[in-house]
């Protein structure tokens, strides 16, 4: 078993490997693409990134057709603009489940993760902006004896 430590000085000189930060390496498939999965609410987005002219396709449609609202397109572009990589990658996305807003959040999460897999140096910038954190908020389930999750039926005295 391990030796017993007598003081805090013994603990300080322990293992130097624990003090080092983890090294993130590039993760690519055999086609030279980075793959990541993004999630938000009930939506799941699968994202593939490779160097290219900046073409983005969502479920075999262009981004302008699939996400018609400009706000949703802006949400998708946030990681690329923040990392100043807009127009440098071709992105192929398949997204399913949830509504358009949840799907846009899932795609943003997936693009951010895929960017860090392709360029590990961008991890600090994207993490600081909060794009690598999965937003775990989901819809609360409906309870019995209630009209919705928390709302009760209207009270009537008579």
PDB file of C-alpha atoms in Angstrom:
ATOM      1  CA  UNK A   1       0.000   0.000   0.000  1.00  0.00           C
ATOM      2  CA  UNK A   2       1.057   3.665  -0.322  1.00  0.00           C
ATOM      3  CA  UNK A   3       3.375   5.245   2.234  1.00  0.00           C
ATOM      4  CA  UNK A   4       1.889   7.470   4.939  1.00  0.00           C
ATOM      5  CA  UNK A   5       2.393  11.230   4.593  1.00  0.00           C
ATOM      6  CA  UNK A   6       3.695  13.025   7.697  1.00  0.00           C
ATOM      7  CA  UNK A   7       3.147  16.667   6.676  1.00  0.00           C
ATOM      8  CA  UNK A   8       1.722  18.906   3.980  1.00  0.00           C
ATOM      9  CA  UNK A   9       5.221  19.301   2.507  1.00  0.00           C
ATOM     10  CA  UNK A  10       5.197  15.559   1.673  1.00  0.00           C
ATOM     11  CA  UNK A  11       1.864  15.993  -0.072  1.00  0.00           C
ATOM     12  CA  UNK A  12       3.142  18.933  -2.113  1.00  0.00           C
ATOM     13  CA  UNK A  13       5.998  16.928  -3.609  1.00  0.00           C
ATOM     14  CA  UNK A  14       3.644  14.083  -4.608  1.00  0.00           C
ATOM     15  CA  UNK A  15       2.915  13.376  -8.239  1.00  0.00           C
ATOM     16  CA  UNK A  16       3.898  15.993 -10.836  1.00  0.00           C
ATOM     17  CA  UNK A  17       1.661  14.377 -13.487  1.00  0.00           C
ATOM     18  CA  UNK A  18      -1.504  15.477 -11.663  1.00  0.00           C
ATOM     19  CA  UNK A  19      -0.516  19.150 -11.881  1.00  0.00           C
ATOM     20  CA  UNK A  20      -0.194  19.170 -15.680  1.00  0.00           C
ATOM     21  CA  UNK A  21      -3.157  20.238 -17.809  1.00  0.00           C
ATOM     22  CA  UNK A  22      -4.635  17.629 -20.162  1.00  0.00           C
ATOM     23  CA  UNK A  23      -3.301  17.805 -23.704  1.00  0.00           C
ATOM     24  CA  UNK A  24      -5.991  17.996 -26.384  1.00  0.00           C
ATOM     25  CA  UNK A  25      -5.099  16.426 -29.721  1.00  0.00           C
ATOM     26  CA  UNK A  26      -6.681  16.706 -33.156  1.00  0.00           C
ATOM     27  CA  UNK A  27      -9.374  14.067 -33.796  1.00  0.00           C
ATOM     28  CA  UNK A  28     -10.077  13.412 -37.481  1.00  0.00           C
ATOM     29  CA  UNK A  29     -11.717  10.563 -39.380  1.00  0.00           C
ATOM     30  CA  UNK A  30     -10.217   8.849 -42.440  1.00  0.00           C
ATOM     31  CA  UNK A  31     -11.676  11.560 -44.711  1.00  0.00           C
ATOM     32  CA  UNK A  32      -9.937  14.372 -42.803  1.00  0.00           C
ATOM     33  CA  UNK A  33     -13.138  15.594 -41.135  1.00  0.00           C
ATOM     34  CA  UNK A  34     -13.826  16.384 -37.503  1.00  0.00           C
ATOM     35  CA  UNK A  35     -17.081  14.933 -36.130  1.00  0.00           C
ATOM     36  CA  UNK A  36     -19.037  16.033 -33.076  1.00  0.00           C
ATOM     37  CA  UNK A  37     -22.513  15.663 -31.603  1.00  0.00           C
ATOM     38  CA  UNK A  38     -24.349  18.670 -30.195  1.00  0.00           C
ATOM     39  CA  UNK A  39     -27.448  18.555 -27.995  1.00  0.00           C
ATOM     40  CA  UNK A  40     -30.034  21.045 -26.752  1.00  0.00           C
ATOM     41  CA  UNK A  41     -33.492  20.264 -25.298  1.00  0.00           C
ATOM     42  CA  UNK A  42     -34.731  17.297 -27.382  1.00  0.00           C
ATOM     43  CA  UNK A  43     -32.651  18.146 -30.463  1.00  0.00           C
ATOM     44  CA  UNK A  44     -29.537  16.206 -31.480  1.00  0.00           C
ATOM     45  CA  UNK A  45     -27.186  17.514 -34.176  1.00  0.00           C
ATOM     46  CA  UNK A  46     -24.415  15.541 -35.864  1.00  0.00           C
ATOM     47  CA  UNK A  47     -21.755  17.837 -37.328  1.00  0.00           C
ATOM     48  CA  UNK A  48     -18.885  17.140 -39.735  1.00  0.00           C
ATOM     49  CA  UNK A  49     -16.298  19.879 -40.412  1.00  0.00           C
ATOM     50  CA  UNK A  50     -13.617  19.941 -43.116  1.00  0.00           C
ATOM     51  CA  UNK A  51     -11.623  22.775 -44.734  1.00  0.00           C
ATOM     52  CA  UNK A  52     -13.414  24.363 -47.643  1.00  0.00           C
ATOM     53  CA  UNK A  53     -15.210  27.390 -49.031  1.00  0.00           C
ATOM     54  CA  UNK A  54     -17.650  27.952 -46.159  1.00  0.00           C
ATOM     55  CA  UNK A  55     -20.603  25.921 -47.454  1.00  0.00           C
ATOM     56  CA  UNK A  56     -23.041  24.867 -44.697  1.00  0.00           C
ATOM     57  CA  UNK A  57     -25.732  22.264 -45.375  1.00  0.00           C
ATOM     58  CA  UNK A  58     -28.362  21.164 -42.859  1.00  0.00           C
ATOM     59  CA  UNK A  59     -30.231  17.928 -43.649  1.00  0.00           C
ATOM     60  CA  UNK A  60     -29.117  18.237 -47.328  1.00  0.00           C
ATOM     61  CA  UNK A  61     -30.565  21.777 -47.542  1.00  0.00           C
ATOM     62  CA  UNK A  62     -28.765  25.103 -47.390  1.00  0.00           C
ATOM     63  CA  UNK A  63     -28.652  26.969 -44.096  1.00  0.00           C
ATOM     64  CA  UNK A  64     -30.846  29.784 -45.520  1.00  0.00           C
ATOM     65  CA  UNK A  65     -33.618  27.339 -46.429  1.00  0.00           C
ATOM     66  CA  UNK A  66     -33.562  25.219 -43.253  1.00  0.00           C
ATOM     67  CA  UNK A  67     -33.095  28.045 -40.729  1.00  0.00           C
ATOM     68  CA  UNK A  68     -35.144  30.825 -42.361  1.00  0.00           C
ATOM     69  CA  UNK A  69     -35.029  33.189 -39.360  1.00  0.00           C
ATOM     70  CA  UNK A  70     -31.891  35.366 -39.259  1.00  0.00           C
ATOM     71  CA  UNK A  71     -31.597  34.964 -35.477  1.00  0.00           C
ATOM     72  CA  UNK A  72     -31.214  31.191 -35.807  1.00  0.00           C
ATOM     73  CA  UNK A  73     -28.552  31.587 -38.516  1.00  0.00           C
ATOM     74  CA  UNK A  74     -26.713  34.049 -36.257  1.00  0.00           C
ATOM     75  CA  UNK A  75     -26.736  31.463 -33.432  1.00  0.00           C
ATOM     76  CA  UNK A  76     -25.106  28.910 -35.776  1.00  0.00           C
ATOM     77  CA  UNK A  77     -22.413  31.350 -36.907  1.00  0.00           C
ATOM     78  CA  UNK A  78     -21.392  32.431 -33.364  1.00  0.00           C
ATOM     79  CA  UNK A  79     -18.577  29.869 -32.824  1.00  0.00           C
ATOM     80  CA  UNK A  80     -17.142  30.461 -36.305  1.00  0.00           C
ATOM     81  CA  UNK A  81     -17.230  34.270 -35.935  1.00  0.00           C
ATOM     82  CA  UNK A  82     -15.751  34.137 -32.430  1.00  0.00           C
ATOM     83  CA  UNK A  83     -12.881  31.934 -33.628  1.00  0.00           C
ATOM     84  CA  UNK A  84     -12.595  34.094 -36.809  1.00  0.00           C
ATOM     85  CA  UNK A  85     -13.023  30.987 -38.981  1.00  0.00           C
ATOM     86  CA  UNK A  86     -16.152  32.074 -40.902  1.00  0.00           C
ATOM     87  CA  UNK A  87     -15.993  30.890 -44.511  1.00  0.00           C
ATOM     88  CA  UNK A  88     -13.016  28.564 -43.960  1.00  0.00           C
ATOM     89  CA  UNK A  89     -14.849  25.279 -43.324  1.00  0.00           C
ATOM     90  CA  UNK A  90     -17.447  23.241 -45.159  1.00  0.00           C
ATOM     91  CA  UNK A  91     -19.949  21.977 -42.602  1.00  0.00           C
ATOM     92  CA  UNK A  92     -22.380  19.091 -43.066  1.00  0.00           C
ATOM     93  CA  UNK A  93     -25.091  18.808 -40.404  1.00  0.00           C
ATOM     94  CA  UNK A  94     -27.872  16.336 -39.727  1.00  0.00           C
ATOM     95  CA  UNK A  95     -30.253  17.417 -36.987  1.00  0.00           C
ATOM     96  CA  UNK A  96     -33.344  15.721 -35.553  1.00  0.00           C
ATOM     97  CA  UNK A  97     -35.792  16.213 -32.711  1.00  0.00           C
ATOM     98  CA  UNK A  98     -37.138  19.275 -30.949  1.00  0.00           C
ATOM     99  CA  UNK A  99     -38.074  22.577 -32.537  1.00  0.00           C
ATOM    100  CA  UNK A 100     -36.081  25.010 -34.633  1.00  0.00           C
ATOM    101  CA  UNK A 101     -34.714  26.949 -31.648  1.00  0.00           C
ATOM    102  CA  UNK A 102     -33.498  23.792 -29.915  1.00  0.00           C
ATOM    103  CA  UNK A 103     -32.043  22.528 -33.181  1.00  0.00           C
ATOM    104  CA  UNK A 104     -30.130  25.782 -33.673  1.00  0.00           C
ATOM    105  CA  UNK A 105     -28.675  25.476 -30.158  1.00  0.00           C
ATOM    106  CA  UNK A 106     -27.738  21.850 -30.802  1.00  0.00           C
ATOM    107  CA  UNK A 107     -26.007  22.777 -34.066  1.00  0.00           C
ATOM    108  CA  UNK A 108     -24.059  25.566 -32.324  1.00  0.00           C
ATOM    109  CA  UNK A 109     -22.936  23.108 -29.648  1.00  0.00           C
ATOM    110  CA  UNK A 110     -21.907  20.555 -32.306  1.00  0.00           C
ATOM    111  CA  UNK A 111     -19.996  23.102 -34.404  1.00  0.00           C
ATOM    112  CA  UNK A 112     -18.124  24.294 -31.315  1.00  0.00           C
ATOM    113  CA  UNK A 113     -17.128  20.754 -30.342  1.00  0.00           C
ATOM    114  CA  UNK A 114     -16.104  19.870 -33.901  1.00  0.00           C
ATOM    115  CA  UNK A 115     -13.977  23.036 -34.120  1.00  0.00           C
ATOM    116  CA  UNK A 116     -12.115  22.034 -30.958  1.00  0.00           C
ATOM    117  CA  UNK A 117     -11.527  18.558 -32.407  1.00  0.00           C
ATOM    118  CA  UNK A 118     -10.150  20.047 -35.630  1.00  0.00           C
ATOM    119  CA  UNK A 119      -8.188  22.881 -33.965  1.00  0.00           C
ATOM    120  CA  UNK A 120      -7.543  22.131 -30.268  1.00  0.00           C
ATOM    121  CA  UNK A 121      -6.080  25.653 -29.809  1.00  0.00           C
ATOM    122  CA  UNK A 122      -9.591  27.142 -30.123  1.00  0.00           C
ATOM    123  CA  UNK A 123     -10.825  25.289 -27.030  1.00  0.00           C
ATOM    124  CA  UNK A 124     -10.012  28.099 -24.601  1.00  0.00           C
ATOM    125  CA  UNK A 125     -11.819  30.771 -26.621  1.00  0.00           C
ATOM    126  CA  UNK A 126     -14.949  28.663 -27.184  1.00  0.00           C
ATOM    127  CA  UNK A 127     -15.055  27.402 -23.598  1.00  0.00           C
ATOM    128  CA  UNK A 128     -14.797  30.934 -22.217  1.00  0.00           C
ATOM    129  CA  UNK A 129     -17.779  31.968 -24.364  1.00  0.00           C
ATOM    130  CA  UNK A 130     -19.761  28.971 -23.034  1.00  0.00           C
ATOM    131  CA  UNK A 131     -20.261  27.238 -26.380  1.00  0.00           C
ATOM    132  CA  UNK A 132     -18.822  23.888 -25.236  1.00  0.00           C
ATOM    133  CA  UNK A 133     -21.207  23.557 -22.296  1.00  0.00           C
ATOM    134  CA  UNK A 134     -24.308  21.499 -22.993  1.00  0.00           C
ATOM    135  CA  UNK A 135     -27.390  23.457 -21.935  1.00  0.00           C
ATOM    136  CA  UNK A 136     -29.129  20.780 -19.857  1.00  0.00           C
ATOM    137  CA  UNK A 137     -32.434  22.623 -19.355  1.00  0.00           C
ATOM    138  CA  UNK A 138     -35.348  20.555 -20.635  1.00  0.00           C
ATOM    139  CA  UNK A 139     -39.123  20.762 -20.359  1.00  0.00           C
ATOM    140  CA  UNK A 140     -40.451  19.649 -16.992  1.00  0.00           C
ATOM    141  CA  UNK A 141     -42.852  16.717 -17.112  1.00  0.00           C
ATOM    142  CA  UNK A 142     -46.549  17.101 -16.425  1.00  0.00           C
ATOM    143  CA  UNK A 143     -47.712  15.810 -13.032  1.00  0.00           C
ATOM    144  CA  UNK A 144     -51.044  14.111 -12.340  1.00  0.00           C
ATOM    145  CA  UNK A 145     -53.642  16.253 -10.593  1.00  0.00           C
ATOM    146  CA  UNK A 146     -52.246  19.347 -12.330  1.00  0.00           C
ATOM    147  CA  UNK A 147     -53.157  21.159 -15.522  1.00  0.00           C
ATOM    148  CA  UNK A 148     -49.501  21.484 -16.626  1.00  0.00           C
ATOM    149  CA  UNK A 149     -46.177  20.735 -14.921  1.00  0.00           C
ATOM    150  CA  UNK A 150     -46.841  23.125 -12.017  1.00  0.00           C
ATOM    151  CA  UNK A 151     -50.045  24.967 -12.828  1.00  0.00           C
ATOM    152  CA  UNK A 152     -53.062  23.794 -10.872  1.00  0.00           C
ATOM    153  CA  UNK A 153     -56.657  23.717 -12.033  1.00  0.00           C
ATOM    154  CA  UNK A 154     -58.662  26.913 -11.461  1.00  0.00           C
ATOM    155  CA  UNK A 155     -60.229  27.021  -8.025  1.00  0.00           C
ATOM    156  CA  UNK A 156     -63.967  27.650  -7.746  1.00  0.00           C
ATOM    157  CA  UNK A 157     -65.718  28.042  -4.410  1.00  0.00           C
ATOM    158  CA  UNK A 158     -69.122  27.134  -5.841  1.00  0.00           C
TER     159      UNK A 158
END
